[in-house]
Short mmCIF file of C-alpha atoms and ligand atoms in Angstrom, two decimals:
data_model
loop_
_atom_site.label_atom_id
_atom_site.label_comp_id
_atom_site.label_asym_id
_atom_site.label_seq_id
_atom_site.Cartn_x
_atom_site.Cartn_y
_atom_site.Cartn_z
CA MET A 166 -123.14 92.35 209.23
CA ILE A 167 -119.49 92.65 210.18
CA GLY A 168 -117.71 95.73 210.90
CA VAL A 169 -120.01 97.94 209.24
CA ASN A 170 -119.64 101.92 208.97
CA LYS A 171 -121.54 104.77 207.81
CA TRP A 172 -121.25 108.37 207.87
CA PHE A 173 -123.83 111.28 206.80
CA GLY A 174 -121.57 113.75 205.70
CA ASP A 175 -119.07 114.11 208.48
CA PHE A 176 -121.44 112.59 211.07
CA HIS A 177 -120.45 109.10 212.21
CA VAL A 178 -123.82 107.31 212.51
CA LEU A 179 -122.84 103.56 212.62
CA LYS A 180 -119.61 102.63 214.19
CA ASP A 181 -118.04 99.04 213.58
CA ILE A 182 -121.51 97.30 213.80
CA GLU A 183 -121.17 93.44 214.24
CA LEU A 184 -124.51 91.68 213.94
CA THR A 185 -125.42 88.32 213.36
CA VAL A 186 -128.81 87.24 212.86
CA ARG A 187 -129.52 83.21 212.61
CA ALA A 188 -132.40 81.81 210.71
CA GLY A 189 -135.58 81.73 212.78
CA GLU A 190 -134.06 83.99 215.30
CA ARG A 191 -135.72 87.20 216.49
CA VAL A 192 -133.70 90.15 217.27
CA VAL A 193 -135.06 93.14 219.27
CA ILE A 194 -133.09 96.43 218.91
CA CYS A 195 -133.47 99.26 221.42
CA GLY A 196 -131.87 102.40 222.29
CA PRO A 197 -132.28 106.10 222.71
CA SER A 198 -133.51 107.86 219.62
CA GLY A 199 -130.81 109.17 217.05
CA SER A 200 -128.62 106.16 218.15
CA GLY A 201 -128.86 104.67 214.53
CA LYS A 202 -131.48 101.94 215.05
CA SER A 203 -133.37 102.79 211.94
CA THR A 204 -129.98 103.28 210.00
CA VAL A 205 -128.91 99.59 210.80
CA VAL A 206 -132.18 98.19 209.76
CA ARG A 207 -132.44 100.51 206.68
CA CYS A 208 -128.62 99.53 205.54
CA ILE A 209 -129.88 95.64 205.60
CA ASN A 210 -132.26 96.22 202.58
CA ARG A 211 -130.24 99.19 200.95
CA LEU A 212 -132.50 102.08 201.75
CA GLU A 213 -129.25 103.21 203.06
CA ALA A 214 -125.85 102.41 201.75
CA HIS A 215 -123.18 101.34 204.10
CA GLU A 216 -119.59 102.74 203.45
CA THR A 217 -117.51 99.97 204.79
CA GLY A 218 -117.71 96.73 205.98
CA LEU A 219 -119.80 93.72 205.08
CA ILE A 220 -123.36 93.03 204.88
CA ARG A 221 -124.55 89.47 204.15
CA VAL A 222 -128.28 87.94 203.74
CA ASP A 223 -128.57 84.31 203.25
CA GLY A 224 -125.21 84.06 201.71
CA ILE A 225 -125.71 86.85 199.27
CA GLU A 226 -123.20 89.99 199.92
CA LEU A 227 -124.72 93.25 199.64
CA THR A 228 -123.15 95.20 197.20
CA ASP A 229 -123.65 98.41 194.56
CA ASP A 230 -124.49 95.92 191.93
CA ALA A 231 -128.28 96.15 191.44
CA ARG A 232 -128.77 92.57 191.00
CA SER A 233 -127.43 91.97 194.81
CA VAL A 234 -129.76 94.45 195.98
CA ALA A 235 -132.81 92.82 194.07
CA ALA A 236 -131.88 89.72 195.45
CA ILE A 237 -131.69 90.54 198.90
CA ARG A 238 -134.83 92.80 198.84
CA SER A 239 -136.77 89.81 197.59
CA GLU A 240 -135.81 87.93 200.97
CA VAL A 241 -136.43 91.06 203.37
CA GLY A 242 -139.57 92.33 204.16
CA MET A 243 -139.76 95.73 205.95
CA VAL A 244 -142.65 97.28 207.89
CA PHE A 245 -142.10 101.10 208.43
CA GLN A 246 -143.36 103.56 211.71
CA GLN A 247 -145.30 105.19 209.45
CA PHE A 248 -147.04 102.32 207.68
CA ASN A 249 -146.23 104.07 204.01
CA LEU A 250 -149.30 102.07 202.60
CA PHE A 251 -150.08 103.38 198.87
CA PRO A 252 -153.09 105.65 199.51
CA HIS A 253 -154.52 105.51 195.75
CA LEU A 254 -154.68 101.50 195.88
CA THR A 255 -157.23 99.60 197.71
CA VAL A 256 -155.92 97.14 200.89
CA LEU A 257 -156.15 94.23 198.50
CA GLU A 258 -154.51 96.14 195.64
CA ASN A 259 -151.63 97.35 198.01
CA LEU A 260 -151.15 93.53 198.82
CA MET A 261 -151.12 92.52 195.27
CA LEU A 262 -148.81 94.75 193.53
CA GLY A 263 -145.52 93.48 194.74
CA PRO A 264 -146.56 89.61 193.76
CA MET A 265 -147.81 90.61 190.34
CA LYS A 266 -145.19 93.08 189.34
CA ALA A 267 -142.12 91.66 191.08
CA ARG A 268 -142.84 87.99 191.32
CA GLY A 269 -145.14 87.74 187.98
CA LEU A 270 -148.00 86.00 189.84
CA SER A 271 -151.06 86.16 188.20
CA ARG A 272 -154.08 88.16 189.38
CA ALA A 273 -155.95 85.51 190.53
CA ASP A 274 -152.82 83.78 192.36
CA ALA A 275 -152.12 87.28 193.80
CA GLU A 276 -155.49 87.87 195.16
CA ALA A 277 -155.58 84.34 196.62
CA ARG A 278 -152.40 84.82 198.25
CA ALA A 279 -153.66 88.62 199.19
CA ARG A 280 -156.68 87.33 201.25
CA ARG A 281 -154.79 84.50 202.90
CA TYR A 282 -152.41 87.07 204.62
CA LEU A 283 -155.12 89.63 205.40
CA ASP A 284 -157.11 86.72 207.09
CA ARG A 285 -153.51 86.11 209.04
CA VAL A 286 -153.30 89.81 210.26
CA ARG A 287 -157.41 89.34 211.07
CA ILE A 288 -158.78 92.18 208.57
CA PRO A 289 -159.98 90.17 205.82
CA GLU A 290 -163.35 92.57 205.93
CA GLN A 291 -161.14 95.61 205.02
CA ALA A 292 -159.99 94.14 201.66
CA ASP A 293 -161.59 96.61 199.30
CA LYS A 294 -161.20 99.69 201.51
CA ARG A 295 -158.75 102.39 200.86
CA PRO A 296 -155.69 102.74 203.58
CA GLY A 297 -156.81 106.18 204.67
CA ARG A 298 -160.16 104.61 205.88
CA LEU A 299 -158.33 102.18 208.31
CA SER A 300 -157.24 102.97 211.76
CA GLY A 301 -153.55 103.19 212.40
CA GLY A 302 -153.68 99.79 213.85
CA GLN A 303 -155.45 98.22 211.15
CA GLN A 304 -152.81 100.26 208.66
CA GLN A 305 -150.07 98.85 210.29
CA ARG A 306 -151.48 95.10 210.06
CA VAL A 307 -152.05 95.81 206.22
CA ALA A 308 -148.40 96.67 205.78
CA ILE A 309 -147.50 93.61 207.72
CA ALA A 310 -149.53 91.62 205.44
CA ARG A 311 -148.17 93.38 202.36
CA SER A 312 -144.53 92.44 203.45
CA LEU A 313 -145.67 88.90 203.86
CA CYS A 314 -147.00 88.88 200.70
CA MET A 315 -143.40 88.82 199.47
CA GLU A 316 -142.90 85.58 201.41
CA PRO A 317 -139.46 87.00 202.65
CA LYS A 318 -136.98 84.94 204.87
CA VAL A 319 -136.49 87.60 207.08
CA MET A 320 -138.77 90.62 208.26
CA LEU A 321 -137.40 94.22 209.68
CA PHE A 322 -139.54 96.05 211.72
CA ASP A 323 -138.73 99.78 212.42
CA GLU A 324 -140.75 101.00 215.36
CA PRO A 325 -143.82 99.53 214.19
CA THR A 326 -146.28 100.51 216.95
CA SER A 327 -144.76 104.14 217.59
CA ALA A 328 -147.22 106.08 215.53
CA LEU A 329 -150.14 104.24 216.90
CA ASP A 330 -152.58 105.29 219.55
CA PRO A 331 -151.92 103.40 222.74
CA GLU A 332 -155.08 101.19 222.49
CA MET A 333 -154.02 99.92 218.94
CA ILE A 334 -150.54 98.97 220.06
CA SER A 335 -151.60 95.52 221.11
CA GLU A 336 -153.48 94.28 218.20
CA VAL A 337 -150.37 94.97 216.08
CA LEU A 338 -147.89 93.16 218.48
CA ASP A 339 -150.06 90.28 218.84
CA VAL A 340 -149.75 89.99 214.97
CA MET A 341 -146.06 89.92 215.59
CA VAL A 342 -146.12 87.51 218.29
CA GLU A 343 -148.05 85.19 215.99
CA LEU A 344 -145.38 85.67 213.33
CA ALA A 345 -142.59 84.95 215.71
CA GLU A 346 -144.25 81.81 217.01
CA ASP A 347 -144.32 80.34 213.51
CA GLY A 348 -140.90 80.81 213.01
CA MET A 349 -140.19 83.93 211.03
CA THR A 350 -136.77 85.48 211.22
CA MET A 351 -137.11 89.21 212.53
CA VAL A 352 -135.25 92.18 213.56
CA VAL A 353 -137.47 94.48 215.39
CA VAL A 354 -136.66 97.98 216.64
CA THR A 355 -139.37 98.73 219.45
CA HIS A 356 -139.17 100.33 222.88
CA GLU A 357 -141.89 97.59 223.87
CA MET A 358 -140.26 95.60 226.10
CA GLY A 359 -142.96 93.52 227.21
CA PHE A 360 -143.03 92.19 223.40
CA ALA A 361 -139.13 91.93 223.82
CA ARG A 362 -139.21 89.84 226.76
CA LYS A 363 -142.03 87.49 225.04
CA VAL A 364 -140.36 86.74 221.86
CA ALA A 365 -136.72 87.89 221.68
CA ASP A 366 -133.78 85.49 221.44
CA LYS A 367 -131.25 88.27 221.41
CA MET A 368 -131.53 91.77 222.62
CA VAL A 369 -129.20 94.51 221.20
CA PHE A 370 -128.58 98.04 222.99
CA MET A 371 -127.42 100.94 220.72
CA ASP A 372 -126.30 104.12 221.63
CA ALA A 373 -124.42 106.75 219.51
CA GLY A 374 -123.95 104.61 216.64
CA GLU A 375 -122.72 101.61 218.59
CA ILE A 376 -123.74 98.35 219.69
CA VAL A 377 -123.08 98.55 223.38
CA GLU A 378 -124.50 95.45 224.44
CA THR A 379 -125.88 92.45 223.10
CA GLY A 380 -127.29 89.14 224.90
CA PRO A 381 -130.31 86.85 225.88
CA PRO A 382 -133.09 88.71 227.16
CA GLU A 383 -133.12 87.06 230.56
CA THR A 384 -129.65 88.48 231.05
CA PHE A 385 -130.04 91.68 229.50
CA PHE A 386 -132.86 92.78 231.49
CA ALA A 387 -131.90 91.23 234.96
CA ASN A 388 -128.34 92.66 235.07
CA PRO A 389 -127.16 94.48 231.98
CA SER A 390 -123.48 95.24 232.06
CA SER A 391 -123.09 98.73 230.88
CA GLU A 392 -124.22 101.73 232.57
CA ARG A 393 -125.92 103.42 229.62
CA CYS A 394 -128.01 100.28 229.04
CA ARG A 395 -128.96 100.15 232.76
CA THR A 396 -129.85 103.96 232.76
CA PHE A 397 -131.90 103.36 229.36
CA LEU A 398 -133.84 100.41 230.74
CA GLY A 399 -134.67 102.20 233.76
CA GLN A 400 -135.90 105.12 232.03
CA ILE A 401 -138.47 103.16 229.73
CA LEU A 402 -139.26 100.60 232.34
CA HIS A 403 -140.79 102.84 234.74
CA HIS A 404 -142.82 104.95 232.19
CA MET B 229 -175.63 128.92 190.80
CA GLY B 230 -172.23 130.02 192.45
CA ARG B 231 -170.46 128.40 190.05
CA MET B 232 -172.16 129.78 187.00
CA ARG B 233 -171.51 133.44 188.41
CA THR B 234 -167.86 133.64 186.86
CA PRO B 235 -168.41 132.57 183.25
CA VAL B 236 -171.56 134.96 183.30
CA ALA B 237 -169.60 137.93 184.52
CA LEU B 238 -166.85 137.07 181.81
CA LEU B 239 -169.29 137.26 179.18
CA LEU B 240 -171.06 140.56 180.15
CA PRO B 241 -168.63 143.01 178.57
CA PHE B 242 -169.58 141.09 175.38
CA LEU B 243 -173.19 140.91 175.63
CA LEU B 244 -173.09 144.93 176.26
CA LEU B 245 -170.90 145.29 173.22
CA ALA B 246 -173.38 143.01 171.23
CA GLY B 247 -176.33 145.36 172.78
CA CYS B 248 -174.57 148.06 170.58
CA ALA B 249 -175.36 146.22 167.18
CA SER B 250 -177.68 149.06 166.20
CA SER B 251 -175.39 152.12 166.92
CA SER B 252 -173.63 153.55 163.69
CA THR B 253 -169.95 153.15 165.39
CA TRP B 254 -170.69 149.21 165.46
CA GLY B 255 -170.68 147.03 162.61
CA TRP B 256 -171.67 143.70 164.20
CA TYR B 257 -173.35 142.98 160.77
CA VAL B 258 -170.12 141.59 159.65
CA VAL B 259 -171.00 138.69 162.20
CA ASN B 260 -174.88 138.76 162.09
CA PRO B 261 -175.90 135.34 161.58
CA MET B 262 -179.41 136.57 160.59
CA THR B 263 -177.86 137.78 157.34
CA PRO B 264 -176.38 135.48 154.76
CA ALA B 265 -173.03 137.49 154.19
CA GLY B 266 -172.61 137.57 158.17
CA TRP B 267 -173.29 134.00 158.32
CA THR B 268 -170.83 133.26 155.60
CA ASN B 269 -168.25 135.47 157.63
CA LEU B 270 -169.14 133.69 161.11
CA LYS B 271 -168.60 130.27 159.55
CA PHE B 272 -165.39 131.24 158.07
CA LEU B 273 -164.17 132.58 161.50
CA MET B 274 -165.33 129.45 163.46
CA ASN B 275 -164.05 126.94 161.17
CA GLY B 276 -160.74 127.90 162.31
CA MET B 277 -161.49 126.32 165.72
CA GLY B 278 -160.80 122.70 164.54
CA ALA B 279 -157.16 123.74 163.68
CA THR B 280 -156.63 125.52 166.81
CA ILE B 281 -158.00 122.79 169.14
CA LEU B 282 -156.21 120.00 167.07
CA ILE B 283 -152.91 121.97 166.79
CA SER B 284 -153.36 122.40 170.99
CA LEU B 285 -154.28 118.92 171.61
CA ILE B 286 -151.34 117.35 169.69
CA ALA B 287 -148.82 119.65 171.17
CA ALA B 288 -150.25 119.31 174.63
CA ALA B 289 -149.86 115.37 174.37
CA ILE B 290 -146.43 115.77 172.94
CA SER B 291 -145.50 117.89 175.71
CA ILE B 292 -147.09 115.80 178.46
CA GLY B 293 -144.89 112.98 177.38
CA LEU B 294 -141.73 114.92 176.55
CA GLY B 295 -142.30 116.95 180.00
CA LEU B 296 -141.98 113.36 181.98
CA VAL B 297 -138.89 112.40 179.80
CA VAL B 298 -137.30 115.70 180.98
CA ALA B 299 -138.27 115.64 184.34
CA LEU B 300 -137.34 112.12 185.45
CA PRO B 301 -133.25 113.06 184.94
CA GLY B 302 -133.88 116.08 187.01
CA LEU B 303 -135.15 113.86 190.05
CA SER B 304 -131.80 111.38 189.58
CA HIS B 305 -129.46 111.21 192.39
CA ARG B 306 -126.85 111.25 189.57
CA ARG B 307 -125.59 114.72 189.16
CA TRP B 308 -125.14 114.89 185.62
CA LEU B 309 -128.36 113.75 184.72
CA ARG B 310 -129.79 116.61 186.96
CA ILE B 311 -127.64 119.07 185.01
CA LEU B 312 -129.02 117.88 181.93
CA ASN B 313 -132.35 118.53 182.96
CA ARG B 314 -131.32 122.10 184.17
CA ILE B 315 -129.79 123.12 181.07
CA TYR B 316 -132.97 121.79 178.95
CA VAL B 317 -135.55 123.39 181.23
CA GLU B 318 -133.52 126.80 181.39
CA PHE B 319 -132.63 126.83 178.07
CA VAL B 320 -136.14 126.17 176.27
CA ARG B 321 -137.92 128.45 178.77
CA SER B 322 -135.68 131.24 177.96
CA ILE B 323 -136.52 131.23 174.08
CA PRO B 324 -139.72 133.49 173.31
CA LEU B 325 -142.24 131.56 171.35
CA LEU B 326 -142.45 133.51 168.05
CA PRO B 327 -138.57 133.50 167.43
CA MET B 328 -138.76 129.69 168.19
CA LEU B 329 -141.68 129.33 165.62
CA PHE B 330 -139.52 131.19 163.07
CA TRP B 331 -136.44 128.85 163.66
CA VAL B 332 -138.79 125.86 163.71
CA PHE B 333 -140.42 126.84 160.34
CA TYR B 334 -137.95 128.32 158.07
CA GLY B 335 -134.38 127.07 159.94
CA LEU B 336 -135.43 123.60 160.85
CA PRO B 337 -135.87 122.49 157.22
CA LEU B 338 -132.47 123.58 156.33
CA VAL B 339 -130.81 121.84 159.41
CA PHE B 340 -132.33 118.45 158.07
CA ARG B 341 -131.57 119.20 154.53
CA ALA B 342 -127.80 119.67 155.51
CA MET B 343 -128.17 116.21 157.36
CA GLY B 344 -129.49 114.87 154.09
CA LEU B 345 -132.67 114.61 155.29
CA ASN B 346 -135.84 115.71 153.27
CA ILE B 347 -138.19 116.52 155.93
CA PRO B 348 -140.50 119.17 155.01
CA ILE B 349 -142.44 121.19 157.85
CA ASP B 350 -145.79 122.61 157.06
CA PRO B 351 -147.23 125.28 159.25
CA PHE B 352 -149.40 122.58 161.04
CA TRP B 353 -146.49 120.66 162.35
CA GLY B 354 -144.15 123.63 162.53
CA ALA B 355 -146.54 125.17 165.02
CA ILE B 356 -147.05 121.82 167.03
CA ILE B 357 -143.33 121.04 167.41
CA THR B 358 -142.76 124.61 168.48
CA LEU B 359 -145.47 124.74 171.05
CA ALA B 360 -144.75 121.16 172.58
CA ILE B 361 -140.99 122.03 172.89
CA SER B 362 -142.07 125.57 174.56
CA ASP B 363 -144.28 123.88 176.74
CA SER B 364 -142.14 121.09 177.64
CA ALA B 365 -140.03 122.67 179.89
CA PHE B 366 -142.87 124.04 181.96
CA THR B 367 -144.29 120.46 182.13
CA ALA B 368 -141.14 119.15 183.01
CA GLU B 369 -141.08 121.42 186.08
CA ILE B 370 -144.59 120.75 187.03
CA TYR B 371 -143.72 117.03 186.87
CA ARG B 372 -140.62 117.27 189.21
CA ALA B 373 -142.52 119.22 191.78
CA GLY B 374 -145.45 116.86 191.75
CA ILE B 375 -143.27 113.88 192.05
CA GLN B 376 -141.29 115.26 194.69
CA SER B 377 -144.12 116.12 196.72
CA ILE B 378 -144.75 112.23 197.10
CA ALA B 379 -143.48 111.28 200.37
CA LYS B 380 -140.03 109.43 200.19
CA GLY B 381 -141.59 106.82 202.20
CA GLN B 382 -143.54 105.96 198.99
CA THR B 383 -140.83 105.31 196.90
CA GLU B 384 -139.06 103.00 199.97
CA ALA B 385 -142.13 101.10 200.47
CA ALA B 386 -142.24 100.09 196.78
CA GLN B 387 -138.64 99.20 196.76
CA THR B 388 -138.85 96.79 199.82
CA ILE B 389 -141.62 95.02 197.84
CA GLY B 390 -139.38 94.37 195.14
CA LEU B 391 -140.63 97.00 192.56
CA ASN B 392 -138.17 98.37 190.23
CA TYR B 393 -137.92 101.94 189.09
CA VAL B 394 -140.05 101.88 186.20
CA GLN B 395 -142.51 99.80 188.07
CA THR B 396 -142.31 102.30 191.31
CA MET B 397 -143.04 105.30 189.00
CA ARG B 398 -145.76 103.57 187.16
CA HIS B 399 -147.62 101.76 189.97
CA VAL B 400 -146.94 103.75 192.96
CA ILE B 401 -145.39 107.51 192.38
CA LEU B 402 -147.42 108.64 189.00
CA PRO B 403 -151.02 107.76 189.89
CA GLN B 404 -150.50 109.85 193.08
CA ALA B 405 -148.39 112.68 191.42
CA ILE B 406 -151.18 112.98 188.80
CA ARG B 407 -153.54 114.41 191.04
CA ARG B 408 -151.02 117.26 191.95
CA ILE B 409 -150.07 117.78 188.88
CA LEU B 410 -153.25 117.60 186.90
CA PRO B 411 -154.54 121.44 187.86
CA PRO B 412 -151.06 123.17 186.80
CA LEU B 413 -150.94 120.71 183.53
CA ALA B 414 -154.50 122.00 182.76
CA ASN B 415 -153.01 125.79 183.17
CA GLN B 416 -150.47 124.78 180.52
CA PHE B 417 -152.92 123.60 178.19
CA ILE B 418 -155.11 126.92 178.61
CA TYR B 419 -151.36 128.31 177.86
CA ILE B 420 -151.00 126.27 174.43
CA VAL B 421 -154.38 127.15 173.22
CA LYS B 422 -153.56 131.07 173.74
CA MET B 423 -150.26 130.72 172.14
CA SER B 424 -151.46 128.57 169.43
CA ALA B 425 -152.57 132.17 167.91
CA PHE B 426 -148.76 132.60 166.83
CA ALA B 427 -149.25 129.93 164.18
CA SER B 428 -151.12 132.39 162.37
CA VAL B 429 -147.83 134.29 161.38
CA ILE B 430 -146.49 131.12 159.53
CA GLY B 431 -149.93 130.98 157.70
CA MET B 432 -151.79 128.17 159.79
CA GLN B 433 -155.50 128.46 159.07
CA GLU B 434 -156.70 128.73 162.73
CA LEU B 435 -158.43 131.18 164.68
CA THR B 436 -156.44 134.49 164.51
CA ARG B 437 -155.35 133.77 161.14
CA ARG B 438 -158.96 133.80 159.79
CA ALA B 439 -159.90 136.81 162.05
CA ASN B 440 -157.07 138.68 160.32
CA GLU B 441 -157.83 137.58 156.68
CA LEU B 442 -161.41 139.02 157.14
CA VAL B 443 -160.40 142.32 158.62
CA VAL B 444 -158.17 142.74 155.35
CA THR B 445 -161.48 142.31 153.53
CA GLU B 446 -164.29 143.73 155.87
CA TYR B 447 -162.34 146.73 157.52
CA ARG B 448 -164.02 145.71 160.67
CA PRO B 449 -161.31 144.90 163.28
CA LEU B 450 -163.07 146.22 166.37
CA GLU B 451 -165.90 143.67 165.63
CA ILE B 452 -164.16 140.67 164.30
CA TYR B 453 -161.09 140.96 167.00
CA SER B 454 -163.97 141.16 169.60
CA PHE B 455 -165.58 137.80 168.36
CA LEU B 456 -162.22 136.48 168.12
CA ILE B 457 -161.55 136.97 171.75
CA LEU B 458 -164.93 135.81 172.66
CA GLU B 459 -163.90 132.49 170.72
CA TYR B 460 -160.81 131.91 172.88
CA LEU B 461 -162.62 132.74 175.96
CA VAL B 462 -165.38 129.82 175.39
CA LEU B 463 -162.64 127.45 174.64
CA VAL B 464 -160.73 128.44 177.82
CA LEU B 465 -163.89 128.15 179.94
CA VAL B 466 -164.79 124.70 178.37
CA ILE B 467 -161.37 123.45 179.04
CA SER B 468 -161.69 124.63 182.76
CA ALA B 469 -164.72 122.86 183.39
CA GLY B 470 -163.38 119.96 181.86
CA VAL B 471 -160.52 119.96 184.32
CA ARG B 472 -162.97 120.96 187.30
CA TRP B 473 -164.83 117.82 186.43
CA LEU B 474 -161.73 115.35 186.09
CA GLU B 475 -160.51 116.76 189.35
CA ARG B 476 -163.58 115.95 191.20
CA ARG B 477 -163.91 112.63 189.97
CA MET B 478 -160.11 111.74 191.04
CA GLY B 479 -161.03 113.13 194.45
CA ALA B 480 -163.96 111.08 194.70
CA ASP B 481 -161.45 108.23 193.59
CA GLU B 482 -158.97 108.73 196.48
CA ARG B 483 -161.49 109.32 198.95
CA GLY B 484 -163.47 106.07 197.93
N1 ADP C 761 -130.67 110.77 205.59
C1 ADP C 761 -129.95 111.34 206.68
N2 ADP C 761 -128.91 112.31 206.73
C2 ADP C 761 -128.34 112.95 207.70
N3 ADP C 761 -128.46 112.33 208.91
C3 ADP C 761 -129.31 111.40 209.16
C4 ADP C 761 -130.18 110.81 208.24
N4 ADP C 761 -131.01 109.80 208.60
C5 ADP C 761 -130.42 109.78 209.94
N5 ADP C 761 -129.62 110.68 210.15
C6 ADP C 761 -129.01 110.92 211.58
O1 ADP C 761 -128.49 109.87 212.13
C7 ADP C 761 -128.57 109.40 213.30
C8 ADP C 761 -129.31 108.23 213.56
O2 ADP C 761 -130.47 108.09 213.11
P1 ADP C 761 -131.42 106.97 213.34
O3 ADP C 761 -130.79 105.52 212.43
O4 ADP C 761 -132.86 107.23 212.76
O5 ADP C 761 -131.70 106.66 214.60
P2 ADP C 761 -132.87 106.11 215.55
O6 ADP C 761 -133.42 105.15 214.46
O7 ADP C 761 -132.08 105.02 216.51
O8 ADP C 761 -133.58 107.15 216.14
C9 ADP C 761 -129.46 110.49 213.86
O9 ADP C 761 -128.82 111.79 214.64
C10 ADP C 761 -130.01 111.32 212.60
O10 ADP C 761 -130.40 112.52 212.80
MG1 MG C 762 -135.60 105.36 214.04
#
């Protein structure tokens, strides 16, 4: 992302965002609520359109052209805070829909792939249930598996554990840590600083639509250079 | 037991009326199945059922398809498509059914002829076209509300796994929307069944037309029109029961 700006009406939500994510890199974005973290992530796969600046994913520039949007979405997976599973389909069907319809896989191939990723998020036994029957943690793991089924090069996570009961957070984070260990490129919006310390290659702190501070986690946590970041970290680390 | 109470209560007035069959002011003999003449009249009246049902079904099927086609532009982020949707809905909704029926039956063939086409419109298709178009404005609004009620997150999730617009509608939005759309859509079907009575004025041999014709020969308007109302009542009750059954099945599907 180079010099990305975005407005909601008169409200300048993103101000000159510069962010580079290298292949295999794990970037964690944090910052107070309303600072524009979700909007940054949603711009990367065109759920929101940016107004100025450049967004490039794997060499493809994101423009109004539907082909560039489709090409980028096929490389970028996304996990939402609210899971957004399809309630009328079973877990397995949730996972098979994308591969079959967007990728043209046969039913058998799609099912094999779906079961493989369900194994990976450790809930193979829930395949035939509807999402509404699962716990929040299980639903979020299904959502992760659904994204993985599209075999993306980059995974975006927008506060994946914020809607979960505390006892379910770790089961989701464990899956994400494994994913990181397998070398997936990840952009994660989260306040889980334990997770950030463990997997992040780069920390990003946002406030009021700006990237205030970026850096490797060691220096980021040990001595943040900006006052705003220090205050923020002080608040969330003491809770 | 509780579910039976409503239909029974609704049928009660007719049972009371039927109880008056012997009284001199009532002439239920016109539709008394025990007498040959009454049986013939009864068959004549009820033979209109097929036409009423067929017209209503075809009109409803067209309206359900047309309504979706009209609704989708109304959900677009492009302003001119939304305006197109508003114009259609407001225009069609404001035309009373009977004038529209006359226009389609008597006027539309002339329009076709002016265009060099020879498309005759018989009462059957005249009624269907009118009912379908008139109803489609309402169906379109039902679709729009139903689709809008599905969370934005569902569309976004579908987009992130690479589904295009048509696939998103077909596999994600409509299957969910249909559960919310079905009850109001069923009400619209009941509306169509009732409005199909207007087809009688362009000569369609459906329930109402036959009742009118029998009244002219038998001079028994009270009994014959009472029976006519009973026929519509039974039709509507059967449809309602069918819809409830469908809803229950879909509800079970959802929970599964
Ligand atoms: N669709 C929208 N229309 C108008 N304002 C929005 C919209 N989405 C987000 N915003 C505003 O943009 C700001 C940034 O939102 P967001 O990116 O969700 O922040 P964060 O994820 O950091 O909490 C917030 O002030 C929010 O109210
Ligand atoms: Mg957010």
